[in-house]
Short mmCIF file of C-alpha atoms in Angstrom, two decimals:
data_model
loop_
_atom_site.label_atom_id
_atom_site.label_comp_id
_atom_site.label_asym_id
_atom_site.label_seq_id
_atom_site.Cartn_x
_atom_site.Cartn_y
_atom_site.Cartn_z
CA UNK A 1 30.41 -36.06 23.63
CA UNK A 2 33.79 -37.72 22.35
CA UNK A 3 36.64 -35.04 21.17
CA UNK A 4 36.10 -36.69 17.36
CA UNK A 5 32.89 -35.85 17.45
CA UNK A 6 33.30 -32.10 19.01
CA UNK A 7 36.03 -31.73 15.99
CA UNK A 8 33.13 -32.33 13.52
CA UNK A 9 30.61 -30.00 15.13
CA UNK A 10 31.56 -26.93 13.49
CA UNK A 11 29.34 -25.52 10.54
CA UNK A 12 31.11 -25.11 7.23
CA UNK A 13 30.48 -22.15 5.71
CA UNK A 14 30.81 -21.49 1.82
CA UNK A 15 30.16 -17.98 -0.26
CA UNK A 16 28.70 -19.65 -3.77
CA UNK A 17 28.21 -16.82 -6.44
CA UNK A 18 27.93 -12.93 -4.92
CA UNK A 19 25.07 -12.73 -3.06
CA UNK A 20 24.89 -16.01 -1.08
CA UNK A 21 26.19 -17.57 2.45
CA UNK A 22 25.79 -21.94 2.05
CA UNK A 23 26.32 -23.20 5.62
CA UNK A 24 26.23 -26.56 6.23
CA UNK A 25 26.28 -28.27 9.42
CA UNK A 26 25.51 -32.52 10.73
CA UNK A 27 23.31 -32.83 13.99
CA UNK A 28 23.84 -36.44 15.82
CA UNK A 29 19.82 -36.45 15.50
CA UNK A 30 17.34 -38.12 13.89
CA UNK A 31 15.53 -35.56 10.52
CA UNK A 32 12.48 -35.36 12.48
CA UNK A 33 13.37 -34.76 15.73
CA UNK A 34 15.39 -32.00 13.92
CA UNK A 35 12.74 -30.56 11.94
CA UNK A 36 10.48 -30.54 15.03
CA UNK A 37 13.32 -28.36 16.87
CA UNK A 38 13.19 -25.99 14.48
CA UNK A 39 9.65 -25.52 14.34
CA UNK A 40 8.23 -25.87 17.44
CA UNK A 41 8.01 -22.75 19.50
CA UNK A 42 7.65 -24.32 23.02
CA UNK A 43 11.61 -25.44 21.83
CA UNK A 44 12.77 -22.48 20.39
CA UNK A 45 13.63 -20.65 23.82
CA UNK A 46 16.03 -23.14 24.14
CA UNK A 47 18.33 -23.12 21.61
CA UNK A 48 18.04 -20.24 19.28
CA UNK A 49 20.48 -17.53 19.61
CA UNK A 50 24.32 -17.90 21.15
CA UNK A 51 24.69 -18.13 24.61
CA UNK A 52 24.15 -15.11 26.81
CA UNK A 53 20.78 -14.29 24.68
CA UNK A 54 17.54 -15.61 26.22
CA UNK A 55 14.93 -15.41 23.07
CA UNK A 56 11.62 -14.99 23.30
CA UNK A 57 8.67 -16.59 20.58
CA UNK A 58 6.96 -13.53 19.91
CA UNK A 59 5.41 -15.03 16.84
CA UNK A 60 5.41 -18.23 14.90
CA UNK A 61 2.96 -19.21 12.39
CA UNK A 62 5.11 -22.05 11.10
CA UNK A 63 2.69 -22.54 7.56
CA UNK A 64 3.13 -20.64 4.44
CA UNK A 65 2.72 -17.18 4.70
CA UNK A 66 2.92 -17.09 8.44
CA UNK A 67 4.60 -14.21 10.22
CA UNK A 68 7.48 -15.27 13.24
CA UNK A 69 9.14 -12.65 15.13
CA UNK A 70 11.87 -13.87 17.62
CA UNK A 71 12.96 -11.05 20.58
CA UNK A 72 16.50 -11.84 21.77
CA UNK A 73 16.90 -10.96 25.44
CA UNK A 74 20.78 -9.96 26.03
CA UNK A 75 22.50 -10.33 29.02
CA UNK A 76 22.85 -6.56 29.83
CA UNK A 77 19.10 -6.02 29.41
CA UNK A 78 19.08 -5.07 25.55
CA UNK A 79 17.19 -6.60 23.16
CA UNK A 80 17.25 -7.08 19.67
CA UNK A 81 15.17 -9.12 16.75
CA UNK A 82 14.41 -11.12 14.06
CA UNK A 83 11.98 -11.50 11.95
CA UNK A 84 10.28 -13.03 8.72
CA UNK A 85 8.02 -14.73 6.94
CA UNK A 86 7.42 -18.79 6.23
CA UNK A 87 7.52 -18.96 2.11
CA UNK A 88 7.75 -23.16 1.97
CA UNK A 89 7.14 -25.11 5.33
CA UNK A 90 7.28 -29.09 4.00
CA UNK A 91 8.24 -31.35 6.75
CA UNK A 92 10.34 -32.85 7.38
CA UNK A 93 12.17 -31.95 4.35
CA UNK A 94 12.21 -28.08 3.96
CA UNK A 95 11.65 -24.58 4.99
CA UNK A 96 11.63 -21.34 3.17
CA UNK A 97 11.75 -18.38 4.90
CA UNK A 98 12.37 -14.60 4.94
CA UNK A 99 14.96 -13.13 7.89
CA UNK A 100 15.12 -9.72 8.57
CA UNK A 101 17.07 -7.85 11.34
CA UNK A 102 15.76 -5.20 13.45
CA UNK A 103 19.50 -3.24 13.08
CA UNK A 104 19.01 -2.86 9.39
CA UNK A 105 15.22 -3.00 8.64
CA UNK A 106 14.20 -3.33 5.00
CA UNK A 107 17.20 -5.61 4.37
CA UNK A 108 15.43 -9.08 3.84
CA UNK A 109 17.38 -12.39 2.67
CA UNK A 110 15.60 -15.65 1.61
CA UNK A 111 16.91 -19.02 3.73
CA UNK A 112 16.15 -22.03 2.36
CA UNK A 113 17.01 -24.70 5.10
CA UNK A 114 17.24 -28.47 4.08
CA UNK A 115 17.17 -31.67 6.36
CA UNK A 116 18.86 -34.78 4.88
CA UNK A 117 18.73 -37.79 6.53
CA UNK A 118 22.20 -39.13 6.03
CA UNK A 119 20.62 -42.88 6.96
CA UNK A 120 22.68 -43.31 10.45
CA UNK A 121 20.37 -41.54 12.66
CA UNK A 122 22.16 -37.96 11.55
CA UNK A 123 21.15 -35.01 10.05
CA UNK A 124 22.20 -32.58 7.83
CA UNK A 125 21.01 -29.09 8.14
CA UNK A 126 22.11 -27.22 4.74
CA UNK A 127 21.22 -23.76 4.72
CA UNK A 128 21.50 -21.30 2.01
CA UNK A 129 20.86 -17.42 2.42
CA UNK A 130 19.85 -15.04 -0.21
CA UNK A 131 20.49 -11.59 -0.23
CA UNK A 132 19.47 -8.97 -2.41
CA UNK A 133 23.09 -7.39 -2.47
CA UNK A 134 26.54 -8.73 -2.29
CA UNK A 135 26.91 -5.80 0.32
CA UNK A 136 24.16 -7.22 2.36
CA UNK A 137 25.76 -10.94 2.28
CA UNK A 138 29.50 -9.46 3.00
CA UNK A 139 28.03 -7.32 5.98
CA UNK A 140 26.07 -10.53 7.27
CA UNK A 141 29.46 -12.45 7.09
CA UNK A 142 30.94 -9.62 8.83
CA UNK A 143 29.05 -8.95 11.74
CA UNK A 144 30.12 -12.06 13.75
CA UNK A 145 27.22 -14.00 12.21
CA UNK A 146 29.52 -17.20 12.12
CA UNK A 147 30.49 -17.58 15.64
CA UNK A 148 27.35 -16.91 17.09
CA UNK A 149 25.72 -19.33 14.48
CA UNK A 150 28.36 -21.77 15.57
CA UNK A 151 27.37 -21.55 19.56
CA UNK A 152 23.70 -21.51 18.36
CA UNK A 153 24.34 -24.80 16.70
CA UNK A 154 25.92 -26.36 19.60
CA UNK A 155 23.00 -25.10 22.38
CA UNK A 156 21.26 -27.52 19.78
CA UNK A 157 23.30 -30.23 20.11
CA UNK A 158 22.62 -29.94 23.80
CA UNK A 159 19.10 -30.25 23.34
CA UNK A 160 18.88 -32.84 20.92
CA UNK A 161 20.92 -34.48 23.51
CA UNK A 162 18.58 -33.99 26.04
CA UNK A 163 15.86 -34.68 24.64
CA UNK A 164 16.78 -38.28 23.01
CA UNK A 165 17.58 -38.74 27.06
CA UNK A 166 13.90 -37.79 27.52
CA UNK A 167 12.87 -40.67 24.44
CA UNK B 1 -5.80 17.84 -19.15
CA UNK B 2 -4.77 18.72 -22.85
CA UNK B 3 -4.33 15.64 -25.78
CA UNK B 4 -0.68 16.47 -25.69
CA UNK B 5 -0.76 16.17 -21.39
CA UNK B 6 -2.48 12.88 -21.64
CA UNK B 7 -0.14 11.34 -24.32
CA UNK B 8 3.23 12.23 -21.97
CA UNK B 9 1.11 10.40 -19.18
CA UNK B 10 2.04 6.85 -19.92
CA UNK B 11 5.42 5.25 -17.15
CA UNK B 12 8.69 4.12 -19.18
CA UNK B 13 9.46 0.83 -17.87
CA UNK B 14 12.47 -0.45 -18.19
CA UNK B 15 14.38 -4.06 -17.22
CA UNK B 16 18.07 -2.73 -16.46
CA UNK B 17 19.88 -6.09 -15.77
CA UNK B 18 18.66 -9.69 -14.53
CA UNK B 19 16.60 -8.37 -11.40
CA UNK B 20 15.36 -5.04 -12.06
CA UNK B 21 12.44 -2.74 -13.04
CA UNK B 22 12.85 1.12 -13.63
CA UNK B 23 9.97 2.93 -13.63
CA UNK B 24 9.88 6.91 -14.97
CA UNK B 25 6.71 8.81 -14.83
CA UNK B 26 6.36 12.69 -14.58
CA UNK B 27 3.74 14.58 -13.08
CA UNK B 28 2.61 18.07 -13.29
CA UNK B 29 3.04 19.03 -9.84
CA UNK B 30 5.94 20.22 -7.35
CA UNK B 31 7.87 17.80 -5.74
CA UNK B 32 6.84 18.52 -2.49
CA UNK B 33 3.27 17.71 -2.95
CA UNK B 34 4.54 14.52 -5.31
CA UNK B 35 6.43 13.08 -1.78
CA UNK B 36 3.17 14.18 0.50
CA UNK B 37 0.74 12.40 -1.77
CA UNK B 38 2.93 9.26 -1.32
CA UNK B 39 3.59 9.31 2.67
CA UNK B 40 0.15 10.59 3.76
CA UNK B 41 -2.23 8.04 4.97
CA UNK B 42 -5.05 10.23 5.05
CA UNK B 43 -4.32 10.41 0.81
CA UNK B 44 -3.44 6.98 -0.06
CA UNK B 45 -7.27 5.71 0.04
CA UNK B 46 -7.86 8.51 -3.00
CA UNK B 47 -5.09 7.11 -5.33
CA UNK B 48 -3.51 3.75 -4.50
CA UNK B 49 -4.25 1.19 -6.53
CA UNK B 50 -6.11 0.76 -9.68
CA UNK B 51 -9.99 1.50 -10.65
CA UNK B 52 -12.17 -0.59 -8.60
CA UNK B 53 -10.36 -1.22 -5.91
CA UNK B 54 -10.84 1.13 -2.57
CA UNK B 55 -7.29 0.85 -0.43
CA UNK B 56 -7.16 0.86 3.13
CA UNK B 57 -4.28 1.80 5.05
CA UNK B 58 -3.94 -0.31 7.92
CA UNK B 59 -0.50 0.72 8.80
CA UNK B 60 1.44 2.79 7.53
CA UNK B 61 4.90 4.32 10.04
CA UNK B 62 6.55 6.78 7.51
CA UNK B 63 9.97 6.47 9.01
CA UNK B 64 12.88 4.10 8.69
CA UNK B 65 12.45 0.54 10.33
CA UNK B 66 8.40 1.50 10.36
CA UNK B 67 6.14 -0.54 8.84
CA UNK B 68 3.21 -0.13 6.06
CA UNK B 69 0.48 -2.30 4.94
CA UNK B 70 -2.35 -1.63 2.64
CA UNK B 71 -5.43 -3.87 1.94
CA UNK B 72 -7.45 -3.20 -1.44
CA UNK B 73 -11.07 -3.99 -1.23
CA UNK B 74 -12.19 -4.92 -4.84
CA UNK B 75 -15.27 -4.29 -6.27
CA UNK B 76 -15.92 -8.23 -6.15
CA UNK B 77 -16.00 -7.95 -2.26
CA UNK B 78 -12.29 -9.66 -2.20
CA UNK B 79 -9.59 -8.21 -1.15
CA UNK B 80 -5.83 -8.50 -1.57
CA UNK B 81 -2.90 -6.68 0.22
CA UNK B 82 0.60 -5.19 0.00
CA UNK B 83 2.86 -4.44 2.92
CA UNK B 84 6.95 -3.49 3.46
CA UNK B 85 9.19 -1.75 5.88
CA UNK B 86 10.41 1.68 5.31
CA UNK B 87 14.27 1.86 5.20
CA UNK B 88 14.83 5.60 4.53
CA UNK B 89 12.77 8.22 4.38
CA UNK B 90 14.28 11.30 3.03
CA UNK B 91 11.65 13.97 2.11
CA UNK B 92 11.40 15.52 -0.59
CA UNK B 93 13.86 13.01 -2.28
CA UNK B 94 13.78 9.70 -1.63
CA UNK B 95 11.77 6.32 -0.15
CA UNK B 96 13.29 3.48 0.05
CA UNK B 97 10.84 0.72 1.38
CA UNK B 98 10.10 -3.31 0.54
CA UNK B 99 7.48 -4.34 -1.20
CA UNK B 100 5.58 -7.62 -0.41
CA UNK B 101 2.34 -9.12 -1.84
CA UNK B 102 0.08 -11.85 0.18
CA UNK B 103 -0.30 -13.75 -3.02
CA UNK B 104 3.44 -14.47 -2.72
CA UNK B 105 4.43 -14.13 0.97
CA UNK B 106 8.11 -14.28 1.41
CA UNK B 107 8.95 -13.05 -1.92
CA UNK B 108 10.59 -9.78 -1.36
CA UNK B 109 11.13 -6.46 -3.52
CA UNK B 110 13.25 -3.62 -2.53
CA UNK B 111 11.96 -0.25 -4.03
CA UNK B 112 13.39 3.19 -4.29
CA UNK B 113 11.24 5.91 -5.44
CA UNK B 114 13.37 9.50 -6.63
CA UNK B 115 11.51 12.41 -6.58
CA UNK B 116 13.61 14.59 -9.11
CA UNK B 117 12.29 18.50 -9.30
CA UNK B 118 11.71 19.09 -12.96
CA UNK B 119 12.34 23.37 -12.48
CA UNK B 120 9.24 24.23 -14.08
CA UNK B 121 7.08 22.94 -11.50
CA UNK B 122 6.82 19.08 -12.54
CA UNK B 123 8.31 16.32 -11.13
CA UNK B 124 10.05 13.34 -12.20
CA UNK B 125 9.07 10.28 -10.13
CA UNK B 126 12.07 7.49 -10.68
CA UNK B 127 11.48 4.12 -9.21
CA UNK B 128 13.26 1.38 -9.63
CA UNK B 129 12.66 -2.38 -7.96
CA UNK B 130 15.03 -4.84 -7.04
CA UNK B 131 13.96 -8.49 -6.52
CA UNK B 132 15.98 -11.73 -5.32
CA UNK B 133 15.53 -13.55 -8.54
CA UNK B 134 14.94 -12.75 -12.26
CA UNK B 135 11.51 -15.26 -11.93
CA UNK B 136 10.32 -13.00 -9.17
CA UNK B 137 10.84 -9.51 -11.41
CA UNK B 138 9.45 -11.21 -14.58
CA UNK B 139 6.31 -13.09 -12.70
CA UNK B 140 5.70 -9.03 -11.45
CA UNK B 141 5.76 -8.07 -15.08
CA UNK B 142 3.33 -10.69 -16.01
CA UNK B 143 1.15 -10.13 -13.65
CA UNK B 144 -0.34 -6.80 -15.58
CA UNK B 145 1.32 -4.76 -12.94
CA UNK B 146 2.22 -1.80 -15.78
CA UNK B 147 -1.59 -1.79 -16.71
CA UNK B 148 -2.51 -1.51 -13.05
CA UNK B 149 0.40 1.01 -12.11
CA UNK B 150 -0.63 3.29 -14.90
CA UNK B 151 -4.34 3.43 -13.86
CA UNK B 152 -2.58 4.22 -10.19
CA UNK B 153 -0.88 7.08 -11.63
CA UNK B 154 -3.83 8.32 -13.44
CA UNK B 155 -6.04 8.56 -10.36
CA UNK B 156 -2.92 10.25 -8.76
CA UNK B 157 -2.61 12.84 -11.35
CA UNK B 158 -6.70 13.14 -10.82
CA UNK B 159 -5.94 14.06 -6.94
CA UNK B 160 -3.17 16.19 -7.63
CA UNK B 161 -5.07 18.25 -9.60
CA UNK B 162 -7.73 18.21 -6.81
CA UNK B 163 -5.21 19.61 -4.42
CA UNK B 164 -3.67 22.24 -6.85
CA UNK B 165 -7.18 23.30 -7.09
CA UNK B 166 -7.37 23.53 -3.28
CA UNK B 167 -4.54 25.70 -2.64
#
């Protein structure tokens, strides 16, 4: 990876209206090999989370109305987790999904993930969260939940690198 | 149950704002029983739901971060179900819990149910829902959800005169 293109590799991250986070971030990957990252389990352990967090597919019925339940293994032997439900899975396009958080539990958002194919063999991944409360988006924005998203991004450069090596 | 009983026993619902539906009902018994009837599994099968359909609690973790679900067996054989996560649990005063339908997975409510002590041995139940969209609240009001929550109430008044007759 050049410098130029480690400058571009950081997500942008926009508050539209009150109660929304709009990230938007370009992967040096083809749409479906994107898609297919994010839905594929077997793939999952190896990018999802920021470094220092080994997580673990408890659940992933990637269809609508399937359940998926990700345990994060920390480090210092803590866990934490995520969960949700699939609302809209239409590949390679478009996902819908619910995200909750074990450390606040009741407090469900809405992400609506979008994969363009910007026609050079890139991707854009453009993400939108809904929350039910502007207090819910401003403590989401607040917990650290860009940095880690940004080192969760680039573990998934790393493996879309490796695995157009694999192609 | 006098004329004049059965004509206070219809819910005010309300639409405060874009996202919202307030609920007021009062029933003639003490707040304590009011919050028992509503976080004990062993009474939910007698009053959840409307006529016709027979709930069964499948899980149902009255404390916050626990879990609930509830599937109704129609008449008809079918059967439909509700489930949420409880995010406080303050007896006698207050539930706050989601609220999700399998008809619409991924399409998340918040509700907080009030218990308000009347003085005179009634009780004000307040509840008011919060969805993520104002499609989400109105598609819940179209759905004949007031019809169905009244005939809810009804059989709950029904058991909480069965209890008051009990003790």
């Amino acid at each position: 990876m050049t410098a130029a293109q480690q400058s571009t590799r950081t997500a942008t991250v926009t508050k539209p209206g009150d109660r929304e986070i709009h990230i938007e971030r370009i992967f040096d990957a083809p749409r479906e090999r994107v898609f297919a990252v994010f839905t594929d389990p077997e793939l999952i352990p190896q990018w999802y989370g920021p470094r220092g967090t080994a997580p673990e597919v408890v659940e992933m019925d990637v269809a609508t109305g399937g359940d998926w339940k990700f345990v994060m293994h920390n480090d210092d032997g803590s866990t934490t987790s995520f969960r949700g439900t699939y609302r809209e899975v239409t590949p390679p396009e478009r996902i819908v999904q619910t995200f909750e958080w074990d450390g606040m539990p009741g407090h469900v958002a809405v992400e609506t993930a979008v994969f363009e194919d910007l026609g050079d063999g890139r991707t854009k991944v453009v993400t939108t969260t809904l929350f039910h409360t502007t207090e819910e988006r401003d403590g989401m924005l607040g917990s650290g939940m860009e940095g880690g998203m940004n080192e969760t991004y680039q573990r998934l450069d790393e493996l879309l690198e490796r695995l157009a090596g694999e192609a």
